[in-house]
Short mmCIF file of C-alpha atoms in Angstrom, two decimals:
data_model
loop_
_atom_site.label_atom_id
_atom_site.label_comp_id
_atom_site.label_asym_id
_atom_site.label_seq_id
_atom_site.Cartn_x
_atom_site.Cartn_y
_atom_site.Cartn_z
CA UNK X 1 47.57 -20.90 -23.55
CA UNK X 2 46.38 -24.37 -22.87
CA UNK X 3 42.75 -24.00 -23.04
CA UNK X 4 40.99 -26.73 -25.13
CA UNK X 5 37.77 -24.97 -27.02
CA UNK X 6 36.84 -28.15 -28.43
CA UNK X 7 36.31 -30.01 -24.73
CA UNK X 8 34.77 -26.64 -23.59
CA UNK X 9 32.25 -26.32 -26.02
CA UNK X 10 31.22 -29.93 -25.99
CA UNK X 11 30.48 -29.60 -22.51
CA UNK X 12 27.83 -27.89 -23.31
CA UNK X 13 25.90 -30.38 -24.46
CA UNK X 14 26.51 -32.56 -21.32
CA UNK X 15 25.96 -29.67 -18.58
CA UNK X 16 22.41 -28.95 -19.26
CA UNK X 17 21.55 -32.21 -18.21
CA UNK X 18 21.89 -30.82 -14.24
CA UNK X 19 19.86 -28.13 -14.93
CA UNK X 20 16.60 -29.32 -14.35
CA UNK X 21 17.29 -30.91 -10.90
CA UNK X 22 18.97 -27.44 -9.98
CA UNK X 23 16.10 -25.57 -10.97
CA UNK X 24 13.42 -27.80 -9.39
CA UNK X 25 15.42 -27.36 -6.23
CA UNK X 26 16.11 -23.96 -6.00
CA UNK X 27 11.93 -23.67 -7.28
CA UNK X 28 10.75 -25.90 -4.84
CA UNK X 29 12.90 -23.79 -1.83
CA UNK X 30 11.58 -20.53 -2.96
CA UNK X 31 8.00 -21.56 -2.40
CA UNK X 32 8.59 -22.83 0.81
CA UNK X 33 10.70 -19.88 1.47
CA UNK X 34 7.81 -17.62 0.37
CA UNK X 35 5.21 -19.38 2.48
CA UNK X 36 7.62 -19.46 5.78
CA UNK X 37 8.75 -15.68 4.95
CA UNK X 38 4.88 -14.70 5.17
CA UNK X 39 4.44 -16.83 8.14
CA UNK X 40 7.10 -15.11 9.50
CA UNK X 41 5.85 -11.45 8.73
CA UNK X 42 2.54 -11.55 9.82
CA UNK X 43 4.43 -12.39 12.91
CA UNK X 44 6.36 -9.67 12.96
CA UNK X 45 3.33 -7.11 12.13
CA UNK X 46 1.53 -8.99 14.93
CA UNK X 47 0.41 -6.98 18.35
CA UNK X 48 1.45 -10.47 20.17
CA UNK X 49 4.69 -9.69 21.73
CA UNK X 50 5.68 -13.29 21.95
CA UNK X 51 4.99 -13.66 18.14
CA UNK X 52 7.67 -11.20 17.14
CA UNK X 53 10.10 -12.32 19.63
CA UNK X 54 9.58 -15.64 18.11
CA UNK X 55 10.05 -14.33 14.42
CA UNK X 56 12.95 -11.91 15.41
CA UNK X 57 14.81 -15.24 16.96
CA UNK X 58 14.04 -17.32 13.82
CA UNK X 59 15.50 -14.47 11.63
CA UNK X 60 18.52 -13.74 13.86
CA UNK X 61 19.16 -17.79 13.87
CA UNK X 62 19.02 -18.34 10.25
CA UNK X 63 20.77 -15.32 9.18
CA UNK X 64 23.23 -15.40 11.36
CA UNK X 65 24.51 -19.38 10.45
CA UNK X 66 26.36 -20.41 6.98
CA UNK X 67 24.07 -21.89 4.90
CA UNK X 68 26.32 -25.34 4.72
CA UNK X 69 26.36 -25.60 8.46
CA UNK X 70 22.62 -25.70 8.24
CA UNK X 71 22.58 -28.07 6.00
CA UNK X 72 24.71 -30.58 7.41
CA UNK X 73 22.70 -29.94 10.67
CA UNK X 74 19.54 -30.88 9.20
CA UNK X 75 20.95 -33.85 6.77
CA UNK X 76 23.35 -34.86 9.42
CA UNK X 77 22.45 -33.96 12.73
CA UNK X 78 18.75 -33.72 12.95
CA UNK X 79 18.20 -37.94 12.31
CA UNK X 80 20.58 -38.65 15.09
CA UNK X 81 17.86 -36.41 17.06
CA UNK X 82 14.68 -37.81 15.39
CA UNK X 83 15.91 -41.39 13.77
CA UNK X 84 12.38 -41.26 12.20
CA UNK X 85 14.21 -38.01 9.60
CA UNK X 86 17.01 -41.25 8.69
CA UNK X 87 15.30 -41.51 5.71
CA UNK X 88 15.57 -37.68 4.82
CA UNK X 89 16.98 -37.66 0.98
CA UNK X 90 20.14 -35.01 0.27
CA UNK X 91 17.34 -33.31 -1.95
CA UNK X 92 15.05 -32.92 0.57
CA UNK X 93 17.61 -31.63 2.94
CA UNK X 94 18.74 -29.04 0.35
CA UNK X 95 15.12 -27.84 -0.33
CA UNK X 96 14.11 -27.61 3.47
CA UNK X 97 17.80 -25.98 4.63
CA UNK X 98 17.60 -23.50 1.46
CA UNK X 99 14.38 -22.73 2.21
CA UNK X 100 14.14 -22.42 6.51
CA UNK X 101 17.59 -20.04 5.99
CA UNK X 102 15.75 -17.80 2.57
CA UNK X 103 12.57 -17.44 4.88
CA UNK X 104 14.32 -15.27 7.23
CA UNK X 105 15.68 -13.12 4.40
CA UNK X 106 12.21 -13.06 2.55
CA UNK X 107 10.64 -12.53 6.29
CA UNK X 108 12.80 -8.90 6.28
CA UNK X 109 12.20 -7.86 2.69
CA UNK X 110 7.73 -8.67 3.04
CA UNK X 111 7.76 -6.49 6.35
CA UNK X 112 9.61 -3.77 4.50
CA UNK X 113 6.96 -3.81 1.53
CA UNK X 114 4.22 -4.40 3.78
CA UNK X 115 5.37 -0.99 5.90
CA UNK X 116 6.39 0.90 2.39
CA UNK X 117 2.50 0.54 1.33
CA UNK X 118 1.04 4.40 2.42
CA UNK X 119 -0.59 4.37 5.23
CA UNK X 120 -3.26 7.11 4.53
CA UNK X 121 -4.61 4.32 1.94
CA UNK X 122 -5.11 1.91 4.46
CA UNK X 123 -6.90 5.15 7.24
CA UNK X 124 -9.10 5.57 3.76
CA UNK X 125 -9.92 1.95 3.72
CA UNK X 126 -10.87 1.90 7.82
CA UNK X 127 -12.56 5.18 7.27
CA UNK X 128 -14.89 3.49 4.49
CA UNK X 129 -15.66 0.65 6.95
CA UNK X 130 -13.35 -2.00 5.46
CA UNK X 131 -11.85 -5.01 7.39
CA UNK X 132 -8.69 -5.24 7.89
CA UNK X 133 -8.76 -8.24 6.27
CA UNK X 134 -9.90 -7.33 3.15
CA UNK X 135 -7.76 -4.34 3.04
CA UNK X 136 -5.16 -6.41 3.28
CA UNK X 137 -5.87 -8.52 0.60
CA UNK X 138 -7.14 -6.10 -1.78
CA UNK X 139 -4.86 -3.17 -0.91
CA UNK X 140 -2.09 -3.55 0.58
CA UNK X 141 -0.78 -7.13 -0.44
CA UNK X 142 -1.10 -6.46 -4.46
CA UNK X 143 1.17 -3.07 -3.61
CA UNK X 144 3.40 -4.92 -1.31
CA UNK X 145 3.98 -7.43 -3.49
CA UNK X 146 4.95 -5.07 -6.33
CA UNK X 147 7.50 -3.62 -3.80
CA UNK X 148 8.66 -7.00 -2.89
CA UNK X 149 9.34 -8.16 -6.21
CA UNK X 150 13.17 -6.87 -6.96
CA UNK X 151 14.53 -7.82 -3.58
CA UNK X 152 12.88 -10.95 -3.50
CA UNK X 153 14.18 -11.39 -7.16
CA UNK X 154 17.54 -10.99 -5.73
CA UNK X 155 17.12 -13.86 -2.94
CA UNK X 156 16.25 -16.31 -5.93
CA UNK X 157 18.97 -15.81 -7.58
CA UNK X 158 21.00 -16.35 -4.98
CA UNK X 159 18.85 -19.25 -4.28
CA UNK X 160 19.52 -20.60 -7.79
CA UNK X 161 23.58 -20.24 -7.07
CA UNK X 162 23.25 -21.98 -3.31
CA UNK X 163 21.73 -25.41 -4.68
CA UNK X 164 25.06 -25.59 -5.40
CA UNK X 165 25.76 -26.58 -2.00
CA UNK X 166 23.86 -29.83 -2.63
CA UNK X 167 26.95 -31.73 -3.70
CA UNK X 168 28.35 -31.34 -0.24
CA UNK X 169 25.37 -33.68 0.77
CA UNK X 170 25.85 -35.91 -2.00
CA UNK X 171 23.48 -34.94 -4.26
CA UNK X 172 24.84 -34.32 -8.28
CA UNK X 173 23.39 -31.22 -9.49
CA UNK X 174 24.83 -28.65 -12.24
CA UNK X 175 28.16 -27.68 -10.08
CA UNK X 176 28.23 -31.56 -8.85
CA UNK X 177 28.26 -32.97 -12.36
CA UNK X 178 30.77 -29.97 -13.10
CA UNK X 179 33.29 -31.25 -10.39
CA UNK X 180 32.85 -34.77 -11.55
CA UNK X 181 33.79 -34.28 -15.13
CA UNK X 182 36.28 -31.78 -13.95
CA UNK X 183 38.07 -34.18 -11.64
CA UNK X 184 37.96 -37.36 -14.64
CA UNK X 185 39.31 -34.49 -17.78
CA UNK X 186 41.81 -32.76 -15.29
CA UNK X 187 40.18 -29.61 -17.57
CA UNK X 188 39.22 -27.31 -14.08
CA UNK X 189 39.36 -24.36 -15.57
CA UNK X 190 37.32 -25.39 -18.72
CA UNK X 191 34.58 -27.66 -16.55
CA UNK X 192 34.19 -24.33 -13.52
CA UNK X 193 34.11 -21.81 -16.76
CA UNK X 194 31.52 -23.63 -18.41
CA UNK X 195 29.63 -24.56 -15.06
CA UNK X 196 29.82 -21.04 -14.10
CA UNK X 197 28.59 -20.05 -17.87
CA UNK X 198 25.43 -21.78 -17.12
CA UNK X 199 24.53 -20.45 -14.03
CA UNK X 200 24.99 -17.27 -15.45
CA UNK X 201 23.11 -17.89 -18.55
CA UNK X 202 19.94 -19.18 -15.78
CA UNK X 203 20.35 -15.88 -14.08
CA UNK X 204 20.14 -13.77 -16.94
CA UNK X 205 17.02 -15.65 -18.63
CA UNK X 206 15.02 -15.21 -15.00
CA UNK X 207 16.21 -11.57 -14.39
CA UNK X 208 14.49 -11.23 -17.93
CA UNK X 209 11.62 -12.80 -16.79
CA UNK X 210 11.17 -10.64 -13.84
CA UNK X 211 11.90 -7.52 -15.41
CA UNK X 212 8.71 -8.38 -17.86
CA UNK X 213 6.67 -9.72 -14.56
CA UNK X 214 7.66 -6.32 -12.70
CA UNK X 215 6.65 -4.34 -15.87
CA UNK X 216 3.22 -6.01 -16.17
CA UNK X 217 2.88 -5.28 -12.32
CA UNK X 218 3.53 -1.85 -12.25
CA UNK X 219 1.13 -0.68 -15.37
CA UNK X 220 -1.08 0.83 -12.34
CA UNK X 221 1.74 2.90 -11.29
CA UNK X 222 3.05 4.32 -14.55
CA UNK X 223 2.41 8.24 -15.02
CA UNK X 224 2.56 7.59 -18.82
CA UNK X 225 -1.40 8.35 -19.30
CA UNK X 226 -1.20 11.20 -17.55
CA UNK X 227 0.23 13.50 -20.70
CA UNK X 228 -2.74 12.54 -22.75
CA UNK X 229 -5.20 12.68 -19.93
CA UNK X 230 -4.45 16.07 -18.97
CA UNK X 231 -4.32 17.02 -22.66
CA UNK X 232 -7.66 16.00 -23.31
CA UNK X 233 -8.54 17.05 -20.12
CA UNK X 234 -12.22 15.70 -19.59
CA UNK X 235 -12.98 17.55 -16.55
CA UNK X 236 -13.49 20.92 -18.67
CA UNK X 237 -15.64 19.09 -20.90
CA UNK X 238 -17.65 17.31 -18.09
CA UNK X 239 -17.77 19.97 -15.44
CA UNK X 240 -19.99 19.36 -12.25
CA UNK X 241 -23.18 21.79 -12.93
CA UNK X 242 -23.60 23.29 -10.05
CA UNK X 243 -22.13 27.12 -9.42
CA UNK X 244 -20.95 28.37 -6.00
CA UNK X 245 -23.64 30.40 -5.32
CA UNK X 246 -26.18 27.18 -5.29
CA UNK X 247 -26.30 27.25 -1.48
CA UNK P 1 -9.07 18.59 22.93
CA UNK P 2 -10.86 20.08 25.41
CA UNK P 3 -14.57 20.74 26.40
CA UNK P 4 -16.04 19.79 22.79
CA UNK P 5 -19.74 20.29 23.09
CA UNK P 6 -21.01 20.43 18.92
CA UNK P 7 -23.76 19.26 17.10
CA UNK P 8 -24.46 19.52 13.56
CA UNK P 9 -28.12 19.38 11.79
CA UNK P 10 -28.72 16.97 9.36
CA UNK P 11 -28.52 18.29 5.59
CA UNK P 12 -26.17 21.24 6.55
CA UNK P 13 -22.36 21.83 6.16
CA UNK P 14 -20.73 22.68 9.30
CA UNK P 15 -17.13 24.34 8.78
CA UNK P 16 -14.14 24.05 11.17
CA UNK P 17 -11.49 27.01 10.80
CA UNK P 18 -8.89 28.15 13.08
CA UNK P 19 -4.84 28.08 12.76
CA UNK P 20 -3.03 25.24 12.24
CA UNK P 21 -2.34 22.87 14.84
CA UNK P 22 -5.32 24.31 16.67
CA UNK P 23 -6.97 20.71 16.70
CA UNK P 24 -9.25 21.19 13.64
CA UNK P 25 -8.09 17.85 12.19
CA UNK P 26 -7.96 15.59 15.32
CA UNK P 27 -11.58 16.76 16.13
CA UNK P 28 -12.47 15.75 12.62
CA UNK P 29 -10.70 12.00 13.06
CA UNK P 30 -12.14 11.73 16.17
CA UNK P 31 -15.62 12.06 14.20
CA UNK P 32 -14.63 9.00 12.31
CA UNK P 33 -12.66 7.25 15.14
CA UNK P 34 -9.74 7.25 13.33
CA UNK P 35 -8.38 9.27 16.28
CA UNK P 36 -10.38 7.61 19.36
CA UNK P 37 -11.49 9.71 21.87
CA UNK P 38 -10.06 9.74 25.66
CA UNK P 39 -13.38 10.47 27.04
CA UNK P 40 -16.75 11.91 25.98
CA UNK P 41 -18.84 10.52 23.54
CA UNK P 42 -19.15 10.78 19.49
CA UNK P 43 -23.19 10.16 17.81
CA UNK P 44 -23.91 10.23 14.53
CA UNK P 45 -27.00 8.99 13.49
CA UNK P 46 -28.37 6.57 15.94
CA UNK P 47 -24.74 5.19 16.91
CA UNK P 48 -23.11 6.17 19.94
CA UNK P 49 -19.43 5.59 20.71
CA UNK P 50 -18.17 6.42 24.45
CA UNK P 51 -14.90 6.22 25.16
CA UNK P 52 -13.72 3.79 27.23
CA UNK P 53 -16.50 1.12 25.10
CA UNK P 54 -15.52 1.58 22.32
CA UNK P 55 -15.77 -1.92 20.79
CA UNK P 56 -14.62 -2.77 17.41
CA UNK P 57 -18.56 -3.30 16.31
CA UNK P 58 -19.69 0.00 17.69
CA UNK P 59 -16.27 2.09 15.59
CA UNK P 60 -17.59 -0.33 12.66
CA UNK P 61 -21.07 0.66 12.63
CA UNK P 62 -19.99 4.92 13.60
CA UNK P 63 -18.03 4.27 10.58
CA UNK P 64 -21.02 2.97 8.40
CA UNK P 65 -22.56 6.07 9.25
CA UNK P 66 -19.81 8.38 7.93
CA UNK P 67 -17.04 8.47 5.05
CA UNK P 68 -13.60 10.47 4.96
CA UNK P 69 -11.91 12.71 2.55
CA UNK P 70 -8.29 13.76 3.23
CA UNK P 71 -6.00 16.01 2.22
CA UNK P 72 -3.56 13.78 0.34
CA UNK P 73 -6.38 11.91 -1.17
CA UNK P 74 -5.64 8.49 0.05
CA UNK P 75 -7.00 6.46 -3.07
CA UNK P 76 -6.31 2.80 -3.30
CA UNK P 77 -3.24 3.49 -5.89
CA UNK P 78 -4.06 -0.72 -7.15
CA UNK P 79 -7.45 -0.03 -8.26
CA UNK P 80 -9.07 2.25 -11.19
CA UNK P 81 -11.11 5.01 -10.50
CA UNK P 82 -14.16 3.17 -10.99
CA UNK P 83 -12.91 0.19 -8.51
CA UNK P 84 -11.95 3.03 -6.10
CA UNK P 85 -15.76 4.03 -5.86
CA UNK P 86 -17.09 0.90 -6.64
CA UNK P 87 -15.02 -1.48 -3.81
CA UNK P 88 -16.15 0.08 -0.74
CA UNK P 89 -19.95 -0.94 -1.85
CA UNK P 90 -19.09 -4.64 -2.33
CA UNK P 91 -16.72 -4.49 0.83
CA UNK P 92 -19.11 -3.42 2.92
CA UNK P 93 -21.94 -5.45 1.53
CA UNK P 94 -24.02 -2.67 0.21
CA UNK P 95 -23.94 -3.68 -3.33
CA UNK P 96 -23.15 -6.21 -5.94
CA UNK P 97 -20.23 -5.98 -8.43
CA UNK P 98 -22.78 -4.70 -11.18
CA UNK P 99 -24.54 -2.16 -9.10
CA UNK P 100 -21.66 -0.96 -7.40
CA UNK P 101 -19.97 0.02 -10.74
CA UNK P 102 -23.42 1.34 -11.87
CA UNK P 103 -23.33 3.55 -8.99
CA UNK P 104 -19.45 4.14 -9.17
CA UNK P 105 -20.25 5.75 -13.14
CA UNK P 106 -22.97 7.58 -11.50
CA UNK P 107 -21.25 9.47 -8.70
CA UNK P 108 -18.36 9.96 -10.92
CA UNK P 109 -20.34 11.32 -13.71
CA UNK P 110 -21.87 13.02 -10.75
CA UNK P 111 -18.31 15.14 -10.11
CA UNK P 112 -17.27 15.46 -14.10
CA UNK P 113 -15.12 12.03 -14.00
CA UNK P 114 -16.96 9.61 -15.80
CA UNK P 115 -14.46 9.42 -18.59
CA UNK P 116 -11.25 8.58 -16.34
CA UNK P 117 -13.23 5.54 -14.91
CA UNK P 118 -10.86 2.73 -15.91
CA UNK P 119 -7.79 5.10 -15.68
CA UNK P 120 -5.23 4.35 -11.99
CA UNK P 121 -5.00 7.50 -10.20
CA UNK P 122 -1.46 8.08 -10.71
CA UNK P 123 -2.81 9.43 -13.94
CA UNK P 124 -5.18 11.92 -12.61
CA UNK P 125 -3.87 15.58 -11.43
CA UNK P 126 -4.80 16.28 -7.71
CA UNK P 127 -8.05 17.87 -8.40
CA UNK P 128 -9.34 15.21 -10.20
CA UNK P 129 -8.25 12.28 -7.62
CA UNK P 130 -9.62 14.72 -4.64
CA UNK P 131 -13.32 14.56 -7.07
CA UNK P 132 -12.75 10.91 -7.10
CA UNK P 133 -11.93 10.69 -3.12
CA UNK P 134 -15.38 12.94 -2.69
CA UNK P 135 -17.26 10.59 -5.25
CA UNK P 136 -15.85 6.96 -3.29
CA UNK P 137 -17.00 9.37 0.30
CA UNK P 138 -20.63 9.59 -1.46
CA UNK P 139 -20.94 6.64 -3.08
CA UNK P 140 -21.66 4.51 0.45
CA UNK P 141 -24.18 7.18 1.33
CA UNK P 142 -23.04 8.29 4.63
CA UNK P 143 -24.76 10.22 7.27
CA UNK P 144 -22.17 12.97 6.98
CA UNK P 145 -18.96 13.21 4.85
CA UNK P 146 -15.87 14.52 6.88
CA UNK P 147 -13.65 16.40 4.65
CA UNK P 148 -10.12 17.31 6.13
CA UNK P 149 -8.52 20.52 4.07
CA UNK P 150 -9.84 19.15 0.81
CA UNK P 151 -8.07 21.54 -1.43
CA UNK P 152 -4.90 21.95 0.72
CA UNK P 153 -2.82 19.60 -1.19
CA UNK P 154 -3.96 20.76 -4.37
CA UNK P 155 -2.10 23.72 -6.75
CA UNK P 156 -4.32 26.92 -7.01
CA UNK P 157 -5.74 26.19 -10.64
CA UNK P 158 -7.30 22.95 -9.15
CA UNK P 159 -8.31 23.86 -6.50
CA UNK P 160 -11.92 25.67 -7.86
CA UNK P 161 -13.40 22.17 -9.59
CA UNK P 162 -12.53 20.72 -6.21
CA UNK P 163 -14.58 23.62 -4.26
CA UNK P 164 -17.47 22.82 -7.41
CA UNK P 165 -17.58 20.06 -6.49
CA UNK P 166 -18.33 20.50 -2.66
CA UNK P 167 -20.36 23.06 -3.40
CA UNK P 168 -22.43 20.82 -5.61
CA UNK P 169 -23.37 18.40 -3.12
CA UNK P 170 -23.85 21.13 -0.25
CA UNK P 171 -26.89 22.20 -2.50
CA UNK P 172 -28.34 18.57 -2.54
CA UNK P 173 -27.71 19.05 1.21
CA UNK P 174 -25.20 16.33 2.13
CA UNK P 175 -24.30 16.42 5.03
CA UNK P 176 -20.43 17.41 5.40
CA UNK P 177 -18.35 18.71 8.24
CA UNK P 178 -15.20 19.95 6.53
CA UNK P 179 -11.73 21.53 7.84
CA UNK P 180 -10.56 24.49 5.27
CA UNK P 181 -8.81 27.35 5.11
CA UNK P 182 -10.89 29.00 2.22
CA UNK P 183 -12.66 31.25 4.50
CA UNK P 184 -14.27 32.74 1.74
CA UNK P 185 -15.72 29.51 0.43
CA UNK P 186 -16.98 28.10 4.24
CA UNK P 187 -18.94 31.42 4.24
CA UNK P 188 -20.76 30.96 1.37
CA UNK P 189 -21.65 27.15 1.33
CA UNK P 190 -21.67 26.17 5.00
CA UNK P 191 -24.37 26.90 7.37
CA UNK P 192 -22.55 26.96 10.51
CA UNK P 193 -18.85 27.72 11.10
CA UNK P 194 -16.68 26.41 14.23
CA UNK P 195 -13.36 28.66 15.20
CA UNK P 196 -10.91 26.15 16.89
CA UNK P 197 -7.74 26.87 18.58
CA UNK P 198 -5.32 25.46 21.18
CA UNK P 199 -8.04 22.11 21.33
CA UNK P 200 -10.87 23.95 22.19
CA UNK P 201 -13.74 25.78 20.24
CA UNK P 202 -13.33 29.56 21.18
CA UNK P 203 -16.21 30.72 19.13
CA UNK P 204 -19.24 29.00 16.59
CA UNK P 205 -22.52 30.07 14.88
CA UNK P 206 -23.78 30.62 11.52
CA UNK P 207 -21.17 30.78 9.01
CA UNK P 208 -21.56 34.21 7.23
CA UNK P 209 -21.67 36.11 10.56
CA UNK P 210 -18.50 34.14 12.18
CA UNK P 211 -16.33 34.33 8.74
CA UNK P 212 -17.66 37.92 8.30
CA UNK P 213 -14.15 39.32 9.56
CA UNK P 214 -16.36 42.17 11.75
CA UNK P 215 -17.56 39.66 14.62
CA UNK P 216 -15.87 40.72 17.74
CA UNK P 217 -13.13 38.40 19.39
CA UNK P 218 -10.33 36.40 18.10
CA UNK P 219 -12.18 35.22 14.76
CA UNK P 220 -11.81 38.45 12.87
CA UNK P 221 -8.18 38.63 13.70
CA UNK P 222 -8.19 34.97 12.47
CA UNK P 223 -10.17 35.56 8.85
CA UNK P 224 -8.81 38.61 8.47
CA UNK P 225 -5.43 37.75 8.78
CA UNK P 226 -6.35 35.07 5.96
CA UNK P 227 -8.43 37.59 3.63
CA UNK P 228 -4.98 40.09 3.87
CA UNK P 229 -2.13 38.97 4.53
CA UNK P 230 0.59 41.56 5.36
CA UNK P 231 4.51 40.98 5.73
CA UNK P 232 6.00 43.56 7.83
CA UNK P 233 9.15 45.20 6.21
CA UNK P 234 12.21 44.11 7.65
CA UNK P 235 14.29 47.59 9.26
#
């Protein structure tokens, strides 16, 4: 087998130098992707007609295109449209591409936690005289997002793996560097292993992360109390007074 | 529903019975505008909504002037006990954050719950989340309190500190209009009944003579029927 562990290992200690710049990209498209994806929701929840036609098109458009023909459209294309976007850096391109096309996938997932939140909480809320707007906020969003959070988990890491495009546009991230040092050592399969390694390594340590987010989230929703609550069972020892024949 | 003409006195408990899908329900929602009327007009207290005008303000103040408790409970799963109570007052402006939860520990001491205050209701059994559904419905001080089949959802051992607890504030003479099928109960804590079927009220007047089982008409059919059931041997 010619597979050098010595070159593999040591690049290692090179690699994590791209890191960073992936992660600020991939970080920087999520938010925008989160704020466009709500945009895009409270579209599609809206009574306007027009609204979620508009919404419907977005999310048809930028699920239905590869990812690097959007971004060659909006590094490439759009300055011959607007010269004033000539200026337009390849990381800029990345984070506005990755984040327009994750918006439409985010869009889907918030409408689908939005319409999983019980609606007989929300007739409660109306019934007590509550807004709508403060409904929202206080009841249905913090459940929503709770129902969000795996699915929209899943779009970051696949975020975190499409930044990877950015070499295409010039840009050296992790997989950039990768191809680079792959392309001066001849060592492909080492350099892709190790690349790969990494990405895998930044998937694991966020998927952590969101487990303990999602467990912290759900306390609310845990039945775990329940077994000593119903063995202590204050209801016997606090009974209303009154009798059925108080009437 | 058709030709609804009903009125119930302030302080008294007004019981709709009847089979299901007679309309029991809608009328109740309709009370509360979560089911808006096609025509005719709902009052309670000095607020009148017609149909046909019904403006957001005028379903906004109705609603001011009434509170809800359903069948499935509907409590805001996010918040404790005590923040299920306690919201609705700073929501709606009628309290700040320290005397809503003062009143929130008082209504739910009120119904025996005082100690599951900071629990979520996923932790609660049904009878204890309907209590804490009746305590948020009394907390705002409502004109009336609209309870649809309160103990429906509930298993039979919980279903008694639910009826307690209705009974309870029926002696402080609440006003409630309440949907049930615990005939038995409506006779001995409401003051009037209502017998609803097919979307129209066939029969109503005060509740121990109505749920009696010996008034003539359709109604003793009805309550009896519920008082003993019989299953008819297959040949």
């Amino acid at each position: 087998m010619n597979f050098d562990w010595h070159y593999f290992f040591s690049l290692f200690t090179q690699l994590p130098a791209y890191v960073p710049i992936t992660i600020l990209m991939a970080v920087l498209s999520m938010i925008l992707a989160i704020f466009i994806g709500g945009f895009l929701t409270s579209l599609q929840l809206s009574p306007v007609a027009p609204f979620r036609g508009f919404a419907h098109l977005y999310i048809s458009l930028f699920r239905g295109m590869p990812t690097l023909v959007q971004l060659f459209i909006i590094f490439y294309g759009l300055p011959q449209i607007f010269p004033a976007l000539r200026g337009l850096s390849a990381f800029a391109a990345v984070v506005f591409g990755l984040g327009f096309k994750q918006a439409s996938y985010l869009a889907e997932i918030f409408r689908a936690a939005v319409n999983s939140v019980d609606k007989g909480q929300i007739e409660a809320g109306q019934s007590l005289n509550i807004s709508r707007s403060k409904l929202f906020l206080n009841v249905v969003l913090p459940q929503a997002t709770i129902n969000a959070l795996p699915a929209t988990g899943n779009t970051f890491v696949s975020l975190v793996k499409e930044t990877s495009l950015a070499f295409t546009l010039g840009l050296t991230e992790l997989f950039g560097d990768g191809k680079m040092i792959a392309g001066e050592s001849f060592k492909y399969f080492e350099t892709y292993l190790a690349v790969g390694i990494i990405y895998w390594i930044l998937i694991v340590v966020y998927t952590w992360l969101q487990h303990l987010l999602e467990n912290a989230l759900q306390k609310p929703y845990r039945r775990t109390a329940n077994v000593i609550n119903r063995s202590k069972e204050p209801v016997s020892e606090n009974r209303p007074e009154a009798s059925l024949e108080t009437h | 529903m058709k030709h609804i003409n009903l009125s119930a006195e302030e302080g008294s408990v007004t019981a709709f019975v009847g089979p299901s899908g007679s309309g029991k329900t809608t009328l109740l929602r309709t009370l509360n505008l979560l089911q808006l009327p096609s025509e005719g007009s709902v009052k309670v207290g000095e607020i009148t909504a017609n149909a046909g005008d019904l403006h957001k303000k005028t379903i906004r103040d109705l609603r001011q002037n009434s509170a809800m408790v359903f069948q499935q409970f509907n409590l805001f799963k996010n918040m404790t006990v005590k923040d299920n109570v306690a919201k609705p007052l700073i929501f709606n402006g009628l309290a700040n954050k320290k005397e809503a939860e003062e009143t929130a520990l008082n209504v739910l001491e009120q119904v025996g719950l005082s100690g599951v205050a900071e629990q979520y209701p996923v932790t609660l059994s049904g009878g204890q989340q309907q209590r804490v559904s009746i305590a948020r419905a009394v907390a705002v001080h409502p004109r009336v309190i609209l309870l649809d089949e309160p103990t429906s959802a509930l298993d039979p051992e919980l279903v008694e500190s639910v009826l307690r607890t209705i009974a309870n504030l029926a002696s402080k003479h609440v006003t409630m209009i309440l949907v049930t099928h615990e005939m038995e109960f409506a006779r001995q804590i409401a003051d009037r009944a209502v017998f609803i079927e097919d979307g129209a009220i066939l029969d109503q007047g005060p509740a121990d003579d109505l749920l009696s089982g010996t008034r003539p008409g359709r109604i003793s059919s009805f309550v009896n029927s519920l008082s003993h059931p019989t299953i008819r041997k297959e040949a």
